[in-house]
GROMACS .gro file of C-alpha atoms in nm:
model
  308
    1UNK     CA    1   0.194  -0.200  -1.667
    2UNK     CA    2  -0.113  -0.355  -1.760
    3UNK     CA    3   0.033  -0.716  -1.856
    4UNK     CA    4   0.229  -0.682  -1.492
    5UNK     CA    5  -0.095  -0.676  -1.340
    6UNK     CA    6  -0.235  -0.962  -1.520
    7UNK     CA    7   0.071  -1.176  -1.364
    8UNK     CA    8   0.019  -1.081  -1.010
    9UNK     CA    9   0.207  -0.765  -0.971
   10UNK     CA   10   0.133  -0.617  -0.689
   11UNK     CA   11   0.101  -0.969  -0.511
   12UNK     CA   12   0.471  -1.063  -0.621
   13UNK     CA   13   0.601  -0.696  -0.477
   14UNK     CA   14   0.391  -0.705  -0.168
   15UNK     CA   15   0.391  -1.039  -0.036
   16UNK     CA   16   0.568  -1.138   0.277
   17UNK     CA   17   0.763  -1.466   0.184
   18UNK     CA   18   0.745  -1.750   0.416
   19UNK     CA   19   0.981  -1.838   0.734
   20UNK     CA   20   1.184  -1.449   0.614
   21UNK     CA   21   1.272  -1.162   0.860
   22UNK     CA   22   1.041  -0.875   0.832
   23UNK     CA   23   1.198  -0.574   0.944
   24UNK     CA   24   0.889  -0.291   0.845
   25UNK     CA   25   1.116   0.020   0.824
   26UNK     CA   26   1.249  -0.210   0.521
   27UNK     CA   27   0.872  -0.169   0.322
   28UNK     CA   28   0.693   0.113   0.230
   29UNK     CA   29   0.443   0.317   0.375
   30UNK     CA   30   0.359   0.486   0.027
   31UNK     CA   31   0.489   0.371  -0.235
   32UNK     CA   32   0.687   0.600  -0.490
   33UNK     CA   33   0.695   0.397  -0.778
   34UNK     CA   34   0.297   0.321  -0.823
   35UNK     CA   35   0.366   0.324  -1.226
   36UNK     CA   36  -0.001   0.427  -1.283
   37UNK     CA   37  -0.182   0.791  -1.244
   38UNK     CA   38  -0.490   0.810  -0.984
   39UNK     CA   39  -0.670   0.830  -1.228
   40UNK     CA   40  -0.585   0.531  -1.396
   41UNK     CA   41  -0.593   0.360  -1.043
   42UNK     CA   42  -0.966   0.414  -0.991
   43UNK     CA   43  -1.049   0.274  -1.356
   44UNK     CA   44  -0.812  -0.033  -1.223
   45UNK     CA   45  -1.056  -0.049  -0.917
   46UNK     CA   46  -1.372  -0.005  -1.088
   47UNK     CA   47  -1.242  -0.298  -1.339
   48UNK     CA   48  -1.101  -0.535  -1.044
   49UNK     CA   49  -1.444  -0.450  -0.865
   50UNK     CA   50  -1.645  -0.575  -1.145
   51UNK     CA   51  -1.425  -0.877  -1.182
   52UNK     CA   52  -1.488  -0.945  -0.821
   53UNK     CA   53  -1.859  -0.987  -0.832
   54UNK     CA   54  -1.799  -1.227  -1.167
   55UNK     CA   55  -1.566  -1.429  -0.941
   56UNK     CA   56  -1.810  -1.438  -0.625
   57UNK     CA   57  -2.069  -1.561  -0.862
   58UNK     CA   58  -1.890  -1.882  -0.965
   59UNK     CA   59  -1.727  -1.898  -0.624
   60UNK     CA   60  -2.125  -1.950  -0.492
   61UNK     CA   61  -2.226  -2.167  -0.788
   62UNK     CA   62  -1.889  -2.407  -0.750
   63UNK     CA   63  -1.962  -2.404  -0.404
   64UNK     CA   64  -1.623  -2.539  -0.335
   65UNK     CA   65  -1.407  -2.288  -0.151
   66UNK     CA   66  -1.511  -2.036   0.114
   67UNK     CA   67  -1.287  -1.688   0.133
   68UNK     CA   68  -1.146  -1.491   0.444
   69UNK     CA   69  -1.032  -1.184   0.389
   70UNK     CA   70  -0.822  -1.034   0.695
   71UNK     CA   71  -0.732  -0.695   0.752
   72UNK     CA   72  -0.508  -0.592   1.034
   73UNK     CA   73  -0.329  -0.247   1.110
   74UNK     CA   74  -0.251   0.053   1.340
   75UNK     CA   75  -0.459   0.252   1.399
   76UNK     CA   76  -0.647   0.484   1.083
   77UNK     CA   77  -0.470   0.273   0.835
   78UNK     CA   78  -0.743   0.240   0.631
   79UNK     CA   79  -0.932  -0.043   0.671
   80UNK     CA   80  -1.274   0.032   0.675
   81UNK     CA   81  -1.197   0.211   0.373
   82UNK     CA   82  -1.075  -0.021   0.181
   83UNK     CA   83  -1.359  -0.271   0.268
   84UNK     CA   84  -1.611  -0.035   0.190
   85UNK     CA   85  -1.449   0.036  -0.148
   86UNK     CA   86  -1.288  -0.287  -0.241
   87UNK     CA   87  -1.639  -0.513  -0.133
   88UNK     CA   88  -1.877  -0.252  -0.283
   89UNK     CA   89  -1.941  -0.501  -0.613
   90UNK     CA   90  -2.043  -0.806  -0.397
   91UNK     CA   91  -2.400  -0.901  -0.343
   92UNK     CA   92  -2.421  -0.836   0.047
   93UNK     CA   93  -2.612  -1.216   0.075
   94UNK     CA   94  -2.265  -1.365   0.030
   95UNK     CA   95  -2.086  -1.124   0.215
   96UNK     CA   96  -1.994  -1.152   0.601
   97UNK     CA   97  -1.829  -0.834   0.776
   98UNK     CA   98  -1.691  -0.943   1.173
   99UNK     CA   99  -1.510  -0.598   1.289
  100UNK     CA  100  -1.334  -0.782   1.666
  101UNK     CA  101  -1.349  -0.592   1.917
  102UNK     CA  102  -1.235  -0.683   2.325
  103UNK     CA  103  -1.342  -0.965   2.411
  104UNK     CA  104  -1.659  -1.017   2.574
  105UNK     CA  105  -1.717  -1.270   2.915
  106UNK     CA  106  -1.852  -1.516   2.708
  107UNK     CA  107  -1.558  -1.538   2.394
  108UNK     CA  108  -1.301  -1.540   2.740
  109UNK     CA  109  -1.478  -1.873   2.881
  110UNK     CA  110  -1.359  -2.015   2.505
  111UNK     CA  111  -1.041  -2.058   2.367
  112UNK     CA  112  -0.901  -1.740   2.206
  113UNK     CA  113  -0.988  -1.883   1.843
  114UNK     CA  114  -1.356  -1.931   1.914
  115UNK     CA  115  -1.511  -1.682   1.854
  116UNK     CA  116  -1.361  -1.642   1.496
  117UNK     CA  117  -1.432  -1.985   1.414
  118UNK     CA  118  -1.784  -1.944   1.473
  119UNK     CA  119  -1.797  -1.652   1.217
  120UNK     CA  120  -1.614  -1.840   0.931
  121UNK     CA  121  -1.729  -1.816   0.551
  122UNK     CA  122  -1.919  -2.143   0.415
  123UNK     CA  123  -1.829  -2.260   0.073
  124UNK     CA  124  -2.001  -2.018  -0.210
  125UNK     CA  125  -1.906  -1.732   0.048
  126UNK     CA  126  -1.667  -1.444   0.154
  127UNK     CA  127  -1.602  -1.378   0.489
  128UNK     CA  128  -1.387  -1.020   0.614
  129UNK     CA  129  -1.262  -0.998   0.940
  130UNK     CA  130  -1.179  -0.652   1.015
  131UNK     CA  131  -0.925  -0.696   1.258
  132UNK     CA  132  -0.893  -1.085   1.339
  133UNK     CA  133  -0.747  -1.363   1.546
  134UNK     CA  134  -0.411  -1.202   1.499
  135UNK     CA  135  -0.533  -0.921   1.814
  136UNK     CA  136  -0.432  -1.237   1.999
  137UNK     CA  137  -0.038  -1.182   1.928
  138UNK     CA  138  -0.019  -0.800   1.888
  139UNK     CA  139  -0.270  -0.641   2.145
  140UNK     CA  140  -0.193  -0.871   2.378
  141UNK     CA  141   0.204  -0.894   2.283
  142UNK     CA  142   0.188  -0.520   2.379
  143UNK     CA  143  -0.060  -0.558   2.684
  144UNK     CA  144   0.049  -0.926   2.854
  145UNK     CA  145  -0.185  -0.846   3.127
  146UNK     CA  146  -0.502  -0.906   2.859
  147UNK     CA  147  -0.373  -1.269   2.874
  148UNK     CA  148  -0.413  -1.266   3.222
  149UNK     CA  149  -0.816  -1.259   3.134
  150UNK     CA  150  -0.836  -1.558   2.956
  151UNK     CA  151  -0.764  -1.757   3.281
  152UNK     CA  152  -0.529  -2.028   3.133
  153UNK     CA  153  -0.375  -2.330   3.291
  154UNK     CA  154  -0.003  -2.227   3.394
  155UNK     CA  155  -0.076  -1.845   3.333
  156UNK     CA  156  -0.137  -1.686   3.665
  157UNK     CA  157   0.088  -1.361   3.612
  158UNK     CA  158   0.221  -1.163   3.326
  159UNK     CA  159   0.578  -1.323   3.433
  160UNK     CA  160   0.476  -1.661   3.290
  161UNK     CA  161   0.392  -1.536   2.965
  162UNK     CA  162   0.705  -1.591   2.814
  163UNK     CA  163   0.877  -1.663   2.434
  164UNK     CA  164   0.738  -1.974   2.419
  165UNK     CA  165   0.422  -1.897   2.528
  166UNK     CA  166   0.397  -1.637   2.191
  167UNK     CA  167   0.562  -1.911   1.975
  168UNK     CA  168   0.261  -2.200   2.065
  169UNK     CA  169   0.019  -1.929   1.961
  170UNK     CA  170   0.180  -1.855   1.661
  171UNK     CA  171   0.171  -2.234   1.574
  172UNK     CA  172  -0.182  -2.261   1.667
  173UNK     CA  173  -0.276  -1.996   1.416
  174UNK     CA  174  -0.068  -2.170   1.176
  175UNK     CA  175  -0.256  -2.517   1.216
  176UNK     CA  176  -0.581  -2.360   1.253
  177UNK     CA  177  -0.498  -2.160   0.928
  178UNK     CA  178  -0.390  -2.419   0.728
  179UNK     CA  179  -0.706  -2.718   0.887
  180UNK     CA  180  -0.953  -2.426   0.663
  181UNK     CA  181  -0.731  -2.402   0.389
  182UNK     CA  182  -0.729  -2.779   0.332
  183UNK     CA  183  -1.079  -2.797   0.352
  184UNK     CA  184  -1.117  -2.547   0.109
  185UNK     CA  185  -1.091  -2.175   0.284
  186UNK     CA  186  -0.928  -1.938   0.068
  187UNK     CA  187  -0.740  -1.727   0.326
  188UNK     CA  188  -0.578  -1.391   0.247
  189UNK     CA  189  -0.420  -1.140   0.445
  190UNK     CA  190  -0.358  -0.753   0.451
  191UNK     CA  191  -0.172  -0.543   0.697
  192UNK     CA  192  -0.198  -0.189   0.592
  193UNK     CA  193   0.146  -0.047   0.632
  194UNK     CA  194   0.078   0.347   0.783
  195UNK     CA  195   0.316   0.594   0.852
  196UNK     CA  196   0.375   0.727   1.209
  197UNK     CA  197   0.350   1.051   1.041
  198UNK     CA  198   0.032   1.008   0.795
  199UNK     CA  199  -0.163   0.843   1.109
  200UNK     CA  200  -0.112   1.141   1.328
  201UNK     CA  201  -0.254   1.340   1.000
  202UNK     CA  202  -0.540   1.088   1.034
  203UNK     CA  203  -0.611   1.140   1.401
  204UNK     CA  204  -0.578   1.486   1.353
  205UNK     CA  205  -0.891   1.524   1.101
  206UNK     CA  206  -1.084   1.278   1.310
  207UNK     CA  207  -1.036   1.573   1.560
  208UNK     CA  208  -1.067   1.821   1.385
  209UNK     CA  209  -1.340   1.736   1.140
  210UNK     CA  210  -1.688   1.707   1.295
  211UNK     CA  211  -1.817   1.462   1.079
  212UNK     CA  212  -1.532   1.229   1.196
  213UNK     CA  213  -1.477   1.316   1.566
  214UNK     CA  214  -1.714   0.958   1.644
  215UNK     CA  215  -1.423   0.810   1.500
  216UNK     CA  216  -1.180   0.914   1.778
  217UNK     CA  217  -1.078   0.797   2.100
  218UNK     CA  218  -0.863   0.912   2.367
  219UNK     CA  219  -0.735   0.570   2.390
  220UNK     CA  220  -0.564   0.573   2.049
  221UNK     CA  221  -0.308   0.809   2.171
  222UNK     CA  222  -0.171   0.549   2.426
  223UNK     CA  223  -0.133   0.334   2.191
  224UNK     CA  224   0.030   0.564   1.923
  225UNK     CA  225   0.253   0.585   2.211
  226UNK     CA  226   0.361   0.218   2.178
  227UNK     CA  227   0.430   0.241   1.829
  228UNK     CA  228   0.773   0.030   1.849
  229UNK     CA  229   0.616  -0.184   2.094
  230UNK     CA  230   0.351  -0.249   1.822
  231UNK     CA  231   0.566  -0.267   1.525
  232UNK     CA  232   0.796  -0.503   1.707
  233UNK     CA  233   0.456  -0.708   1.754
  234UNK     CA  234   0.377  -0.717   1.398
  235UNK     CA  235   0.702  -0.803   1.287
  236UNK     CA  236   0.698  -1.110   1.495
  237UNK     CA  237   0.359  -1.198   1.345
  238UNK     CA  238   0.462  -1.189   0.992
  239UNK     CA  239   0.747  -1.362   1.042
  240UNK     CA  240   0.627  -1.618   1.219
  241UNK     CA  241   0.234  -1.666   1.066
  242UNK     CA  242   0.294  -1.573   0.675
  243UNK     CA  243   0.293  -1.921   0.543
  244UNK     CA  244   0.269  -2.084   0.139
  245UNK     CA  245  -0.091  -2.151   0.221
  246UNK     CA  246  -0.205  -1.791   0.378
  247UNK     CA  247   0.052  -1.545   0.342
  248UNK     CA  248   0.063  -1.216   0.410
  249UNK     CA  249   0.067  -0.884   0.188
  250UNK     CA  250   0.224  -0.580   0.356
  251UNK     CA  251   0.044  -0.281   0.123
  252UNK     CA  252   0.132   0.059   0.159
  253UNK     CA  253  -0.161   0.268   0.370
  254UNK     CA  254  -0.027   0.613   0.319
  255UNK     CA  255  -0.246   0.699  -0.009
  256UNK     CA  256  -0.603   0.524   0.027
  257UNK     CA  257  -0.621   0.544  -0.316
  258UNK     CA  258  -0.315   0.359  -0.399
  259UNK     CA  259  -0.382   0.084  -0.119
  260UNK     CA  260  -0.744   0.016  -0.225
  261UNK     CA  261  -0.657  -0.084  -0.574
  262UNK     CA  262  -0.375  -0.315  -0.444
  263UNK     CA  263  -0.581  -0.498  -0.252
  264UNK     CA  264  -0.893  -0.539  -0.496
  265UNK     CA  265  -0.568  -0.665  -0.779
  266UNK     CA  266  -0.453  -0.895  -0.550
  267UNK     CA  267  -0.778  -1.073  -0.444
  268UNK     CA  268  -0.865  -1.065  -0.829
  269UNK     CA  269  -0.549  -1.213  -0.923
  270UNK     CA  270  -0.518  -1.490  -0.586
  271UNK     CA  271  -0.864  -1.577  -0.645
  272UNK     CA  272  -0.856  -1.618  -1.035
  273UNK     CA  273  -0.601  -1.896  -0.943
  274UNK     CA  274  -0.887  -2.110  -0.845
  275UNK     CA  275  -1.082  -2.313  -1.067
  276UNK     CA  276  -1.414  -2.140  -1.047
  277UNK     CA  277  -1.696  -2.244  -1.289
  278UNK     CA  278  -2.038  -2.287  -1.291
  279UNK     CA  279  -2.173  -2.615  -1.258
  280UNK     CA  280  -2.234  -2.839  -1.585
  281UNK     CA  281  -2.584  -2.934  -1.629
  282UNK     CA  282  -2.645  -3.359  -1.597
  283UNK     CA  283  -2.825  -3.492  -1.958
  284UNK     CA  284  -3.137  -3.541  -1.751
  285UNK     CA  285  -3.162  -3.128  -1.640
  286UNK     CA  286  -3.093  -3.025  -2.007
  287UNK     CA  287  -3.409  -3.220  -2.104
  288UNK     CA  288  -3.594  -3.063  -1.836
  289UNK     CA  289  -3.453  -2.718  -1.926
  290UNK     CA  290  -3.563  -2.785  -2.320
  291UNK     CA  291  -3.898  -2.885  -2.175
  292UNK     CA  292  -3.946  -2.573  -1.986
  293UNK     CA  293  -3.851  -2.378  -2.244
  294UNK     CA  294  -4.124  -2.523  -2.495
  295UNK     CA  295  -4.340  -2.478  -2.232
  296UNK     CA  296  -4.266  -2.138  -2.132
  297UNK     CA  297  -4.210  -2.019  -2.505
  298UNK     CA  298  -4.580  -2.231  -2.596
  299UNK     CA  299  -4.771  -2.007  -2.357
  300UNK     CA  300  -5.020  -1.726  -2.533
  301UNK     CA  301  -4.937  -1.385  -2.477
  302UNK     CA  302  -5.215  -1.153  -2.403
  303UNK     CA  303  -5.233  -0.764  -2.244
  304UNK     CA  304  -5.389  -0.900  -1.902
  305UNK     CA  305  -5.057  -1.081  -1.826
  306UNK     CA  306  -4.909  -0.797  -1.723
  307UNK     CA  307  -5.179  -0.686  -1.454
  308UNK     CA  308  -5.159  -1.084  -1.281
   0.00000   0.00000   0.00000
């Protein structure tokens, strides 16, 4: 298993090909086959972790490419999990976390990519979005009337939100997607695949745990109630927005365990694609480095140093 990892594994069994039908009863929620213990999983993680923070320290050095990371799901999929676990290696100074939430007045008087653009990763940094631009096809694919707030020209009732209304978004996303990756935006995608049944497990404990009842709302039951509405919504997304340059990887949510360790192997493995290295040194900064070194090296050691 190990040498299947180092090839992109998990990447190559959970990646959504490009311009395919995605029908989501057709991947898994948890998958049976994980070919590694839990045990073994979390050394994986702790390993992919560390290999992480090597790779954000080149990626800030090169200062080349910029990475967005973009989690979507349903509802207690996972995701702040999985960030919290996954990112805990970085160095926070090159780390970004935007968690979207409704719009506010301001981010409606904008076009509905604003205020993500705004928030983007420089070069030498990561960026997460928890949740994303992508709220803008599946929120408002189940809830047309959202639209209705961002006061568009030719949109004056849910009526006129038609196909081909959802199809120029979906190309907008594309081009805006593919403008970063060209100037240099590594941009990778995650929808945590949940079970109907382990969510309602999830809500469940946020209920019935105190330490977790902050996490609930009464609001998540309506919209466990349009779960086909919602999966119907995501299909359309992935088929329509997983592209060569920013594809998307449908992981299995079910086991938290299992779904952080996919995601940490396939950012290792996506990201150690890129050629990452730290910068070479010009003749004239090796002479100053030498120089410092005599001078540094020259200096007299005595006990009052260390009480400067």
């Amino acid at each position: 298993m190990s040498d299947q990892r180092s090839i992109s594994f998990y990447a190559d069994k959970f990646k959504a090909a490009a311009d395919s039908e995605i029908h989501l009863k057709e991947w898994l929620t948890d998958d049976k086959d994980k070919l590694l213990s839990k045990e073994d999983g979390e050394d994986l993680l702790k390993k992919d972790v560390f290999k992480l923070s090597e790779i954000q320290e080149k990626l800030y050095a090169s200062n080349r490419y910029g990475v967005l990371i973009i989690f979507q799901a349903m509802d207690a999929a996972g995701k702040d999990s999985v960030v919290k676990h996954v990112m805990s290696g970085l160095n926070p100074q090159g780390v970004n976390v935007t968690p979207f939430k409704t719009p506010t007045h301001q981010e409606l008087e904008h076009d509905f990519l604003w205020r993500h653009y705004i928030v983007l990763p420089a070069r030498g940094m990561f960026g997460i979005f928890n949740r994303s631009h992508y709220e803008n096809v599946l929120v408002t694919r189940v809830h047309p009337e959202y639209i209705l707030n961002e006061n568009l020209p030719g949109i004056k009732a849910v009526k006129d939100i038609d196909n081909s209304f959802w199809e120029r978004r979906f190309k907008q996303i594309n081009h805006f997607e593919k403008t970063l990756n060209d100037n240099g935006t590594v941009i990778l995608k995650f929808f945590l695949h949940v079970s109907k049944k382990v969510q309602k497990k999830r809500l469940l404990e946020r209920i019935n745990e105190p330490s977790k009842n902050w996490k609930f709302s009464i609001g998540d039951l309506k919209e466990r109630s349009l779960w086909k509405d919602y999966r119907k919504a995501y299909e359309d997304m992935l088929e329509n927005t997983s592209t060569v340059q920013a594809p998307w990887f449908v992981v299995p949510a079910d086991d938290k365990w299992f779904t952080r360790i996919v995601v940490a192997n396939i950012i290792v493995n996506e990201l150690g694609k890129l050629d990452l290295s730290f910068p070479l040194l010009t003749k004239q900064q090796e002479k100053e480095l030498e120089e410092a070194k005599k001078i540094l090296t020259g200096e007299p050691e005595s006990p009052a140093d260390n009480n400067e």
